[in-house]
């Protein structure tokens, strides 16, 4: 691209000059000489951002507005009539949706675990534990598997008569109905999700480590600091920006990409204990034929995501300003 | 530089804008010419039904040789979502496949009443009720779907029970289960309730042995007395069967489709409440156990006065969109899709129990003959009468009953409330 003066381009420019095409003018001479050139110069940025803006407006904002709009209309016999906040009232009254929101709360509680696991493992890899090269590949491997495949694998592993329970029985522990017990199914699915996705966070951590000042580590070692103390007092403070980034992206990943796992592993059950808002949206829209209620639920999900997104922006901005 | 990037940008913008308008709807908008009929289903792509579609097309071609029929097979997971979106944007098909019961009743506003077109077929075909609402027919039944109780004859044999005479009462049945457990180690029921479907099969399969005929008919007619002791007994029996260890372990984490069927197929359980068509039916089981080893029993009588009947409804059927350009033409296609020739091919190819009661099945497996002989005296299944919302709730509550986190009274109360609203 920078070699704009190659012969065909010059040729066409000259041909156009011969026919008196005005738009070509700013390219030829120094820009800004004529008023037309100034106008073209002023319009150019708008034209350039137009595709992006149009795509965002047509494919993002417009559907979003339609969705919010639908959430104030009724379903079934009240299809197309405005019902105010009825759908939202129904959502609040639906124990299933409350469970879904409660599970979002659980995800927030489990977030530190989801960040600590890749953080710790990345630390070990960075500190060159024996076999760290192998581990680096092994840890990343699940991140390339589709959630459907991961779900299918763990469905077999965690079945009531599956290998895990057989192994537990061998050491004298009773069988656990990993996916059939309402009190543990959500934690099982979240655990599998963490297993399937921590590879990405691990890579981010490793990238963060590459910026770590090794002199600090060496100094700590010279002073005889133990490994936990090195992690706590040297590594974590040095990686604070990476940590913040991983926190936010992991949270978003948990909120938006667990559908596949839930669909394959529990279908929202048992007893509706593994519902998340997006699964609820899908059930209401696809199974219950309640598109307006689904719109309301997805609007609520959007608001949750908005809060997380604003959090993300503010965290990243603060992290950036520390530079 | 700027100029040269400007034009591609405008070009791409133009493309982006025009492309997103035309790329989304994949199916044709069903015809500028009225000589084309578009059919949506989720079946026509399956190998087992190829000959059925061929037969139906041939039958239709003899009546309307100049009309082309296009079958569009959609994925079943998203079928109703896609159908709803297409219908709302005016790009829906002329003829479409439906599941009987709630799925079609929720959508009758977009469908053409078929009564005048299918009057001749009313006697020949069974299962109309599942496709009717307020006395009007909205689709013609293709298959029948019901819940026979299948049992493994070889397990009965091994346990020293008479496979030709399955138990008639619940006490006999439970005693037989204990004998089987002792002799072969097999569980009584193969149950999958991960999706919450297990309770639906249980209610419809065993319900005829629990409710009296009057209660049964009232239930189907919409007068459901959730406080009656017999209705409560359905749920207390559901709990008791599990508490007594008659089900396979981990029923709440076992998928009915198809893990529970696999438990029955591999001889780990002696009985299963299955289906009549599609999957989990006599043909599937016969392939594993041998056709002669698959028996069908009537629901064991739990309460005196109950007369067990085969619970079945129309399974799938074809309806016509209100927006169809030529309703007569579309209705003719529906009639071709439910002609005896086509349905015979469906039975032979996919093993479905079809709606056509005149098809000869005496050559088939003993289980088929046992099912078909009960169709005449059969009644609609209990769970099909409930709304999809109540069924969803019932699925979750049934899991609570199995895990012991809800009482029968509590469950029945919640279901009554949900049933009243919908």
XYZ file of C-alpha atoms in Angstrom:
745
model
C 0.000 0.000 0.000
C 2.607 2.637 0.778
C 4.077 2.212 -2.672
C 1.157 4.092 -4.099
C 3.076 5.585 -6.997
C 3.485 2.411 -8.987
C 2.671 2.802 -12.622
C -0.909 1.514 -12.946
C -2.148 3.810 -10.200
C -0.376 6.804 -11.660
C -1.738 5.877 -15.027
C -5.297 5.808 -13.804
C -4.855 9.052 -11.921
C -3.584 10.706 -15.001
C -6.370 9.312 -17.089
C -8.841 10.769 -14.651
C -7.129 14.094 -14.649
C -7.545 14.138 -18.390
C -11.312 13.624 -18.009
C -11.402 16.226 -15.248
C -12.501 14.057 -12.336
C -12.593 16.343 -9.339
C -12.543 13.829 -6.546
C -9.095 12.702 -7.504
C -7.650 16.127 -6.950
C -6.579 15.972 -3.283
C -4.543 12.888 -3.985
C -2.495 14.508 -6.646
C -1.422 17.730 -5.079
C -0.972 18.641 -1.457
C -4.413 18.456 0.164
C -6.431 21.393 1.423
C -5.816 23.798 -1.396
C -9.381 24.021 -2.655
C -12.666 24.205 -0.765
C -13.816 20.979 -2.415
C -10.686 19.255 -1.245
C -11.311 20.494 2.282
C -14.847 19.143 2.197
C -13.708 15.746 0.952
C -11.072 15.772 3.672
C -13.703 16.527 6.282
C -16.096 13.862 5.007
C -13.485 11.163 4.666
C -13.428 10.162 8.364
C -17.187 9.809 8.441
C -17.190 7.670 5.322
C -14.401 5.588 6.751
C -16.162 4.867 10.007
C -19.515 4.415 8.278
C -19.175 0.654 7.666
C -18.362 -0.042 11.276
C -21.097 2.273 12.508
C -23.647 0.842 10.087
C -22.796 -2.716 11.064
C -23.020 -1.885 14.752
C -26.290 -0.014 14.329
C -27.912 -2.570 12.046
C -26.686 -5.753 13.661
C -26.244 -4.724 17.286
C -28.133 -1.636 18.383
C -31.262 -2.114 16.304
C -31.862 -5.731 17.424
C -31.075 -4.652 20.973
C -33.698 -1.921 20.819
C -36.183 -4.331 19.244
C -35.502 -6.830 22.017
C -36.053 -4.245 24.749
C -39.163 -3.142 22.914
C -40.505 -6.716 22.698
C -39.936 -7.174 26.409
C -42.753 -4.688 27.014
C -45.202 -6.613 24.836
C -47.198 -9.710 25.666
C -47.066 -13.352 24.581
C -49.703 -15.620 23.116
C -53.092 -13.967 23.117
C -51.618 -10.641 24.175
C -49.109 -10.830 21.336
C -48.249 -7.354 20.086
C -50.019 -5.419 22.821
C -48.109 -3.306 25.282
C -48.138 -4.813 28.759
C -45.765 -2.471 30.588
C -43.613 -4.216 33.156
C -45.711 -7.409 33.339
C -42.951 -9.573 31.899
C -40.448 -8.235 34.405
C -42.885 -8.829 37.239
C -43.350 -12.396 36.027
C -39.595 -12.860 35.881
C -39.181 -11.705 39.461
C -41.973 -14.052 40.525
C -40.522 -17.053 38.699
C -38.438 -19.155 41.099
C -36.558 -20.547 38.104
C -35.327 -17.114 37.066
C -34.424 -16.307 40.651
C -32.392 -19.532 40.726
C -30.688 -18.421 37.520
C -29.774 -15.074 39.090
C -28.661 -16.847 42.247
C -26.366 -19.011 40.141
C -24.853 -15.868 38.652
C -24.065 -14.921 42.258
C -22.417 -18.316 42.762
C -20.297 -17.724 39.685
C -19.085 -14.458 41.179
C -18.223 -16.296 44.398
C -16.329 -18.967 42.455
C -14.507 -16.391 40.348
C -11.399 -16.227 42.595
C -11.026 -20.009 42.259
C -11.322 -19.767 38.494
C -8.550 -17.148 38.467
C -6.358 -18.739 41.138
C -6.060 -22.089 39.344
C -4.500 -20.795 36.107
C -2.509 -18.254 38.155
C -0.943 -20.907 40.346
C -0.269 -23.277 37.485
C 1.292 -20.476 35.445
C 3.491 -19.653 38.438
C 4.728 -23.227 38.590
C 5.432 -23.229 34.863
C 7.256 -19.914 35.222
C 9.300 -21.265 38.102
C 10.307 -24.165 35.831
C 8.977 -27.108 37.784
C 10.164 -30.370 36.204
C 8.199 -31.050 33.009
C 6.943 -27.501 32.708
C 7.067 -27.613 28.897
C 4.736 -30.604 28.802
C 2.369 -29.029 31.307
C 2.172 -25.833 29.287
C 0.796 -27.781 26.323
C -1.399 -30.073 28.399
C -3.013 -27.207 30.290
C -3.884 -25.377 27.113
C -5.296 -28.404 25.348
C -8.865 -28.295 26.779
C -9.230 -24.684 25.627
C -9.409 -25.825 22.024
C -12.202 -28.337 22.664
C -15.782 -27.364 21.950
C -18.029 -27.210 25.050
C -20.236 -29.905 23.529
C -17.336 -32.349 23.380
C -16.159 -31.403 26.869
C -19.717 -31.879 28.138
C -20.054 -35.252 26.486
C -16.736 -36.442 27.920
C -17.648 -35.363 31.446
C -21.142 -36.796 31.126
C -19.468 -40.172 30.782
C -16.850 -39.490 33.448
C -19.340 -38.190 36.004
C -22.166 -40.635 35.328
C -23.610 -42.370 38.359
C -21.924 -45.607 37.286
C -19.062 -43.755 35.599
C -15.301 -44.014 36.138
C -15.060 -41.289 38.796
C -17.592 -42.966 41.074
C -15.924 -46.315 40.450
C -12.619 -44.799 41.511
C -14.251 -43.265 44.592
C -15.762 -46.626 45.478
C -12.315 -48.216 45.227
C -11.065 -45.954 48.019
C -14.198 -46.551 50.032
C -16.175 -43.409 49.310
C -19.846 -43.617 48.447
C -21.036 -42.742 44.964
C -21.828 -39.091 44.354
C -24.517 -38.187 41.827
C -22.414 -35.385 40.355
C -24.978 -34.221 37.843
C -28.131 -35.532 39.500
C -27.861 -33.883 42.911
C -29.336 -30.409 42.960
C -26.881 -29.252 45.637
C -23.727 -30.078 43.703
C -24.640 -30.086 40.005
C -23.955 -26.353 39.584
C -20.517 -26.703 41.139
C -19.784 -29.724 38.963
C -20.656 -27.834 35.785
C -18.722 -24.756 36.904
C -15.740 -26.959 37.711
C -15.855 -28.500 34.255
C -16.147 -25.037 32.735
C -13.083 -23.881 34.635
C -11.210 -26.997 33.515
C -12.192 -26.360 29.919
C -11.291 -22.685 29.794
C -8.438 -22.033 32.226
C -5.897 -22.589 29.431
C -6.634 -19.170 27.976
C -6.133 -17.415 31.303
C -2.954 -19.433 31.764
C -1.556 -18.058 28.508
C -2.413 -14.527 29.601
C -0.645 -15.133 32.899
C 2.423 -16.513 31.130
C 2.481 -13.401 28.964
C 2.299 -11.330 32.143
C 5.186 -13.284 33.670
C 7.365 -12.473 30.684
C 7.256 -8.822 31.791
C 8.194 -9.702 35.368
C 11.403 -8.211 36.682
C 13.603 -11.230 37.365
C 15.890 -9.126 39.535
C 13.114 -8.901 42.127
C 12.697 -12.655 42.158
C 16.406 -13.215 42.483
C 16.614 -10.712 45.289
C 13.796 -12.443 47.129
C 15.488 -15.801 46.700
C 18.775 -14.377 47.950
C 16.956 -13.122 51.003
C 15.731 -16.658 51.600
C 12.032 -16.095 50.948
C 9.894 -19.232 50.736
C 7.790 -20.000 47.650
C 4.447 -18.869 49.163
C 6.108 -15.618 50.261
C 7.612 -15.067 46.815
C 4.190 -15.571 45.242
C 2.413 -13.331 47.725
C 4.900 -10.480 48.019
C 6.634 -10.427 44.634
C 4.670 -12.157 41.906
C 1.118 -11.043 42.733
C 1.930 -7.323 43.142
C 3.945 -7.360 39.908
C 1.116 -9.017 38.042
C -1.710 -6.846 39.363
C -2.699 -5.604 35.915
C -2.702 -9.091 34.395
C -4.760 -10.284 37.336
C -7.356 -7.587 36.845
C -7.624 -8.397 33.176
C -8.026 -12.123 33.823
C -10.657 -11.453 36.495
C -12.830 -9.466 34.135
C -12.470 -11.734 31.107
C -13.059 -14.878 33.168
C -16.222 -13.386 34.619
C -17.537 -12.555 31.172
C -16.616 -16.022 29.949
C -18.548 -17.624 32.803
C -21.624 -15.520 32.190
C -21.791 -15.925 28.447
C -20.257 -19.197 27.398
C -21.596 -21.831 29.742
C -24.693 -22.487 27.668
C -23.130 -25.318 25.676
C -21.989 -27.135 28.798
C -25.306 -26.670 30.584
C -27.216 -27.833 27.537
C -25.165 -30.986 27.178
C -24.534 -31.819 30.827
C -27.661 -30.943 32.790
C -30.255 -29.214 30.595
C -30.770 -26.827 33.476
C -31.557 -29.648 35.892
C -31.777 -31.341 38.267
C -34.700 -29.512 39.818
C -33.785 -26.464 37.740
C -30.712 -25.927 39.898
C -28.283 -25.231 37.049
C -30.219 -22.545 35.204
C -28.343 -19.472 34.093
C -30.106 -16.443 32.574
C -29.113 -17.300 29.010
C -30.364 -20.863 29.398
C -33.627 -19.451 30.744
C -33.900 -17.188 27.706
C -33.426 -20.144 25.406
C -36.019 -22.299 27.188
C -38.639 -19.545 27.189
C -38.079 -18.683 23.544
C -37.545 -22.117 22.049
C -39.526 -24.460 24.257
C -42.230 -22.405 25.935
C -43.032 -20.181 22.965
C -42.742 -17.055 25.136
C -40.576 -14.709 23.037
C -41.625 -11.573 24.912
C -40.761 -13.060 28.296
C -37.479 -14.252 26.805
C -36.831 -10.683 25.624
C -37.358 -9.404 29.140
C -34.991 -12.028 30.545
C -32.356 -11.194 27.965
C -32.737 -7.504 28.771
C -31.988 -8.325 32.398
C -29.011 -10.393 31.272
C -27.896 -7.450 29.153
C -28.045 -5.159 32.176
C -25.933 -7.600 34.171
C -23.438 -7.744 31.342
C -23.473 -3.966 31.128
C -22.457 -3.713 34.779
C -19.664 -6.226 34.199
C -18.642 -4.376 31.046
C -18.498 -0.999 32.776
C -16.484 -2.647 35.515
C -14.155 -3.995 32.877
C -13.699 -0.616 31.230
C -13.005 1.138 34.519
C -10.579 -1.538 35.669
C -8.696 -1.510 32.401
C -8.605 2.283 32.350
C -7.226 2.404 35.868
C -4.692 -0.259 34.970
C -3.712 1.718 31.901
C -3.244 4.953 33.828
C -0.819 3.238 36.203
C 1.619 2.996 33.315
C -4.183 6.731 -0.761
C -7.344 7.903 0.922
C -9.177 7.990 -2.348
C -8.183 4.507 -3.227
C -9.310 3.119 0.088
C -12.540 5.059 -0.139
C -14.010 3.098 -3.028
C -13.394 -0.386 -1.652
C -14.855 0.857 1.600
C -17.985 2.065 -0.147
C -18.157 -1.172 -2.102
C -17.797 -3.289 1.026
C -20.320 -1.136 2.844
C -22.749 -1.612 0.022
C -22.112 -5.326 0.052
C -22.397 -5.538 3.808
C -25.702 -3.732 3.793
C -27.242 -5.634 0.915
C -25.759 -8.959 1.941
C -27.201 -8.984 5.400
C -30.621 -8.488 3.927
C -30.605 -11.524 1.712
C -28.375 -14.041 3.427
C -30.500 -14.818 6.427
C -33.612 -16.563 5.080
C -32.343 -19.744 3.482
C -35.628 -21.161 2.295
C -37.422 -19.690 -0.664
C -40.368 -17.477 0.140
C -42.626 -20.255 -1.105
C -43.378 -19.172 -4.470
C -44.038 -16.399 -6.842
C -45.718 -19.161 -8.780
C -48.440 -21.028 -6.958
C -47.249 -24.275 -8.512
C -44.732 -24.924 -5.760
C -45.410 -26.110 -2.257
C -42.809 -25.826 0.476
C -42.919 -28.353 3.302
C -41.012 -27.997 6.551
C -40.254 -30.906 8.797
C -37.436 -32.481 10.765
C -37.990 -35.969 9.383
C -37.456 -35.948 5.645
C -33.664 -36.030 5.965
C -33.649 -39.337 7.859
C -32.843 -42.452 5.871
C -35.687 -44.465 7.431
C -38.365 -42.178 6.048
C -36.994 -41.720 2.522
C -39.381 -44.248 1.024
C -42.296 -42.630 2.870
C -41.530 -39.240 1.351
C -41.102 -40.863 -2.083
C -44.468 -42.605 -1.831
C -46.225 -39.447 -0.682
C -44.666 -37.386 -3.465
C -45.675 -39.998 -6.050
C -49.225 -40.061 -4.729
C -49.418 -36.277 -4.902
C -47.896 -36.221 -8.405
C -50.680 -38.402 -9.773
C -53.215 -35.764 -8.658
C -51.186 -32.649 -9.455
C -48.462 -33.516 -11.932
C -47.450 -29.902 -12.605
C -46.853 -28.905 -8.975
C -43.411 -29.228 -7.440
C -43.035 -30.059 -3.772
C -39.972 -28.973 -1.849
C -39.162 -30.639 1.457
C -36.987 -28.596 3.788
C -35.597 -30.636 6.680
C -34.869 -28.436 9.719
C -32.944 -29.470 12.822
C -35.466 -30.577 15.437
C -33.731 -28.695 18.269
C -34.581 -25.385 16.674
C -37.562 -26.386 14.582
C -40.217 -24.402 16.409
C -37.931 -21.411 16.877
C -37.189 -21.304 13.152
C -40.807 -21.915 12.270
C -41.987 -19.100 14.527
C -39.459 -16.663 13.091
C -40.282 -17.630 9.485
C -44.021 -17.377 10.073
C -43.735 -13.987 11.738
C -41.764 -12.595 8.823
C -44.230 -14.029 6.300
C -41.734 -16.516 4.912
C -43.103 -19.658 6.476
C -43.813 -22.870 4.592
C -47.196 -23.902 3.175
C -47.246 -27.283 4.847
C -45.435 -28.118 8.067
C -44.889 -30.952 10.472
C -46.013 -30.647 14.098
C -45.820 -32.614 17.278
C -49.275 -33.278 18.635
C -50.516 -31.605 21.803
C -49.131 -28.340 23.152
C -46.751 -27.579 20.294
C -49.525 -27.342 17.716
C -52.184 -25.929 20.049
C -49.919 -23.007 20.885
C -49.718 -22.153 17.187
C -53.197 -22.667 15.777
C -53.552 -18.946 15.079
C -51.288 -19.396 12.068
C -52.915 -22.611 10.856
C -55.767 -23.444 8.531
C -58.624 -25.575 9.942
C -58.545 -28.771 7.881
C -61.992 -30.189 8.691
C -63.516 -29.791 5.204
C -60.455 -31.245 3.496
C -59.824 -34.368 5.543
C -63.415 -35.522 6.190
C -62.833 -38.725 4.173
C -59.795 -39.696 6.241
C -61.387 -39.311 9.658
C -62.364 -42.952 9.990
C -59.205 -44.438 8.505
C -56.750 -42.481 10.643
C -56.457 -42.394 14.436
C -55.012 -39.751 16.708
C -56.894 -36.638 15.566
C -57.428 -35.283 19.074
C -53.789 -34.301 19.502
C -54.074 -32.004 16.502
C -57.429 -30.429 17.347
C -58.353 -27.399 19.353
C -61.840 -26.164 20.160
C -63.368 -28.771 17.858
C -61.317 -27.876 14.808
C -58.652 -30.059 13.205
C -55.363 -28.347 12.385
C -53.217 -31.243 11.191
C -53.574 -34.791 9.909
C -51.834 -37.420 12.053
C -48.948 -39.358 10.534
C -47.723 -41.435 13.458
C -49.163 -42.342 16.805
C -47.161 -41.739 19.913
C -47.908 -43.484 23.150
C -46.410 -45.154 26.146
C -46.630 -48.939 26.157
C -44.933 -50.717 29.045
C -42.267 -52.934 27.484
C -40.736 -55.854 29.373
C -37.820 -58.121 28.698
C -39.241 -61.635 28.252
C -35.898 -63.377 28.637
C -35.380 -61.788 32.060
C -38.849 -62.965 33.075
C -37.953 -66.422 31.833
C -34.671 -66.468 33.772
C -36.422 -65.415 36.955
C -38.910 -68.242 36.578
C -41.842 -65.985 35.751
C -44.182 -66.696 32.861
C -43.230 -64.296 30.047
C -46.509 -64.920 28.266
C -48.533 -63.792 31.287
C -47.180 -60.518 32.606
C -48.466 -59.322 35.996
C -51.937 -57.799 36.052
C -51.904 -56.003 39.385
C -49.343 -53.808 41.074
C -48.808 -56.287 43.893
C -48.010 -59.050 41.400
C -45.766 -56.670 39.514
C -43.815 -55.617 42.605
C -43.466 -59.235 43.735
C -42.215 -60.144 40.265
C -39.648 -57.322 40.467
C -38.330 -58.693 43.755
C -38.021 -62.161 42.221
C -36.204 -60.747 39.180
C -33.850 -58.767 41.370
C -32.980 -61.847 43.355
C -32.613 -64.164 40.368
C -30.899 -61.956 37.774
C -29.783 -58.804 39.557
C -31.710 -56.683 37.056
C -33.551 -53.634 38.288
C -37.277 -53.352 37.782
C -37.552 -50.082 35.842
C -35.102 -48.371 33.525
C -35.753 -44.727 34.359
C -34.184 -41.607 32.934
C -35.352 -38.379 34.522
C -32.472 -36.042 33.727
C -34.603 -34.038 31.310
C -37.657 -34.431 33.548
C -39.353 -36.646 30.969
C -39.362 -39.739 33.157
C -42.358 -38.531 35.161
C -44.322 -37.883 31.961
C -43.813 -41.468 30.819
C -44.573 -42.745 34.319
C -47.767 -40.732 34.610
C -49.062 -41.778 31.211
C -47.794 -45.358 31.354
C -48.987 -46.290 34.824
C -51.768 -43.709 35.223
C -54.404 -45.904 33.522
C -53.873 -48.425 36.339
C -54.319 -45.767 39.014
C -57.157 -43.492 37.902
C -60.668 -44.819 37.500
C -62.124 -44.518 33.970
C -64.290 -41.580 35.106
C -61.330 -39.766 36.602
C -59.305 -40.502 33.484
C -61.890 -39.057 31.116
C -62.408 -36.013 33.316
C -58.642 -35.422 33.365
C -58.452 -35.528 29.566
C -61.520 -33.301 29.284
C -59.721 -30.666 31.338
C -61.494 -31.197 34.659
C -58.432 -32.198 36.602
C -58.907 -32.730 40.311
C -55.388 -32.486 41.657
C -56.581 -33.027 45.212
C -58.077 -36.451 44.495
C -56.300 -39.300 46.265
C -55.711 -41.170 43.008
C -53.909 -38.256 41.384
C -51.745 -37.947 44.483
C -51.102 -41.657 44.262
C -49.426 -41.228 40.868
C -46.800 -39.071 42.553
C -46.516 -41.082 45.753
C -46.055 -44.241 43.679
C -43.390 -42.428 41.643
C -41.548 -41.708 44.865
C -42.152 -45.130 46.369
C -40.848 -46.960 43.294
C -37.603 -45.041 43.591
C -37.361 -45.324 47.393
C -37.896 -49.087 47.161
C -34.953 -49.351 44.780
C -36.991 -50.458 41.765
C -35.354 -47.857 39.491
C -31.804 -47.853 38.225
C -29.416 -45.754 40.338
C -29.002 -42.058 39.604
C -32.270 -41.615 37.711
C -32.001 -37.830 38.002
C -28.717 -37.838 36.130
C -29.694 -40.512 33.604
C -30.945 -39.140 30.313
C -34.124 -40.815 29.089
C -32.936 -40.248 25.515
C -31.121 -42.571 25.196
C -29.303 -43.730 28.363
C -32.417 -45.176 29.979
C -33.273 -47.031 26.778
C -29.722 -48.390 26.767
C -30.212 -49.731 30.317
C -33.242 -51.680 29.114
C -31.533 -52.759 25.895
C -28.584 -54.209 27.787
C -30.773 -56.216 30.139
C -29.950 -54.208 33.262
C -33.639 -53.535 33.849
C -36.653 -55.705 33.175
C -39.252 -53.048 32.365
C -39.393 -49.670 30.676
C -42.158 -47.292 29.813
C -41.225 -46.546 26.219
C -42.609 -44.990 23.094
C -44.516 -46.275 20.108
C -42.716 -44.349 17.347
C -39.435 -42.609 16.527
C -37.070 -43.958 19.210
C -37.281 -46.054 22.354
C -39.866 -48.270 20.707
C -40.409 -51.954 19.900
C -38.110 -51.819 16.872
C -35.145 -50.315 18.761
C -35.554 -52.747 21.635
C -36.044 -55.672 19.246
C -32.739 -54.970 17.564
C -30.919 -55.465 20.865
C -33.017 -58.042 22.669
C -34.473 -59.914 19.702
C -37.959 -59.108 18.482
C -39.475 -62.110 20.261
C -38.058 -61.074 23.624
C -39.825 -57.722 23.713
C -43.179 -57.941 25.459
C -45.855 -55.329 25.986
C -47.964 -55.338 29.137
C -50.966 -53.335 30.190
C -50.489 -51.020 33.166
C -50.622 -53.064 36.388
C -53.808 -52.228 38.260
C -53.020 -50.227 41.388
C -56.486 -49.173 42.476
C -59.515 -51.408 42.056
C -61.865 -50.071 39.438
C -59.134 -48.890 37.113
C -59.220 -50.438 33.651
C -55.823 -50.153 31.971
C -55.899 -48.812 28.425
C -53.133 -48.045 25.983
C -52.281 -44.355 26.356
C -51.566 -42.804 22.986
C -52.080 -39.652 20.936
C -51.325 -38.424 17.490
C -47.527 -38.251 17.391
C -46.592 -36.059 14.465
C -48.861 -34.655 11.787
C -48.865 -32.267 8.883
C -50.730 -28.949 9.031
C -51.360 -26.197 6.507
C -50.419 -22.551 7.067
C -53.176 -19.982 6.966
C -50.938 -18.039 4.611
C -50.736 -20.877 2.055
C -51.456 -19.527 -1.421
C -53.596 -22.461 -2.470
C -55.129 -24.164 0.573
C -56.784 -26.896 -1.490
C -53.450 -27.843 -3.056
C -51.676 -27.836 0.297
C -54.442 -29.906 1.881
C -54.162 -32.414 -0.962
C -50.480 -32.763 -0.179
C -51.333 -33.394 3.464
C -53.736 -36.112 2.355
C -51.004 -37.671 0.195
C -48.657 -37.565 3.188
C -51.235 -39.523 5.176
C -52.266 -41.954 2.422
C -52.224 -45.647 3.253
C -49.419 -46.314 0.769
C -47.152 -43.651 2.230
C -47.857 -44.603 5.836
C -47.189 -48.293 5.080
C -43.759 -47.218 3.871
C -43.258 -45.202 7.072
C -44.120 -48.236 9.193
C -41.833 -50.504 7.173
C -38.944 -48.044 6.976
C -38.845 -46.398 10.393
C -40.834 -48.833 12.504
C -43.312 -46.157 13.493
C -46.815 -47.064 14.571
C -48.684 -44.953 12.043
C -52.061 -43.353 12.366
C -53.514 -45.588 9.657
C -55.391 -48.394 11.403
C -55.839 -50.361 8.161
C -52.148 -51.182 7.713
C -51.386 -54.889 7.992
C -48.927 -55.551 10.849
C -49.528 -59.225 11.603
C -46.267 -60.115 9.838
C -44.277 -57.866 12.175
C -42.869 -58.350 15.653
C -45.210 -59.661 18.384
C -44.874 -56.361 20.238
C -46.341 -54.459 17.279
C -49.348 -56.732 17.110
C -49.826 -56.277 20.862
C -49.715 -52.491 20.531
C -51.870 -52.195 17.424
C -54.540 -54.470 18.867
C -54.916 -51.992 21.759
C -55.217 -48.863 19.639
C -58.953 -49.140 19.195
C -59.580 -49.192 22.947
C -56.868 -46.659 23.747
C -57.225 -43.212 25.275
C -55.179 -39.999 25.089
C -52.142 -40.002 27.372
C -52.505 -38.173 30.686
C -49.447 -35.934 30.434
C -50.257 -34.721 26.917
C -53.278 -32.912 28.313
C -51.003 -30.656 30.379
C -49.491 -27.429 29.089
C -45.805 -27.330 28.255
C -45.282 -24.985 31.203
C -46.879 -27.403 33.645
C -44.901 -30.283 32.132
C -41.678 -28.350 32.601
C -42.578 -27.695 36.227
C -43.615 -31.317 36.701
C -40.212 -32.423 35.415
C -38.401 -30.335 38.007
C -40.749 -31.290 40.846
C -40.420 -34.975 39.968
C -36.662 -34.643 40.413
C -37.291 -33.107 43.821
C -39.518 -36.038 44.738
C -36.761 -38.484 43.839
C -34.129 -36.553 45.779
C -36.501 -36.132 48.699
C -36.448 -32.345 48.744
C -40.203 -31.964 48.181
C -43.274 -33.725 49.511
C -46.046 -35.197 47.387
C -48.588 -32.724 48.804
C -46.330 -29.828 47.976
C -45.764 -31.069 44.433
C -49.437 -31.655 43.718
C -50.302 -28.222 45.082
C -47.780 -26.469 42.824
C -48.879 -28.443 39.780
C -52.531 -27.659 40.459
C -51.695 -23.950 40.581
C -49.729 -24.123 37.338
C -52.440 -26.176 35.626
C -55.101 -23.676 36.673
C -53.245 -20.730 35.132
C -52.493 -22.358 31.793
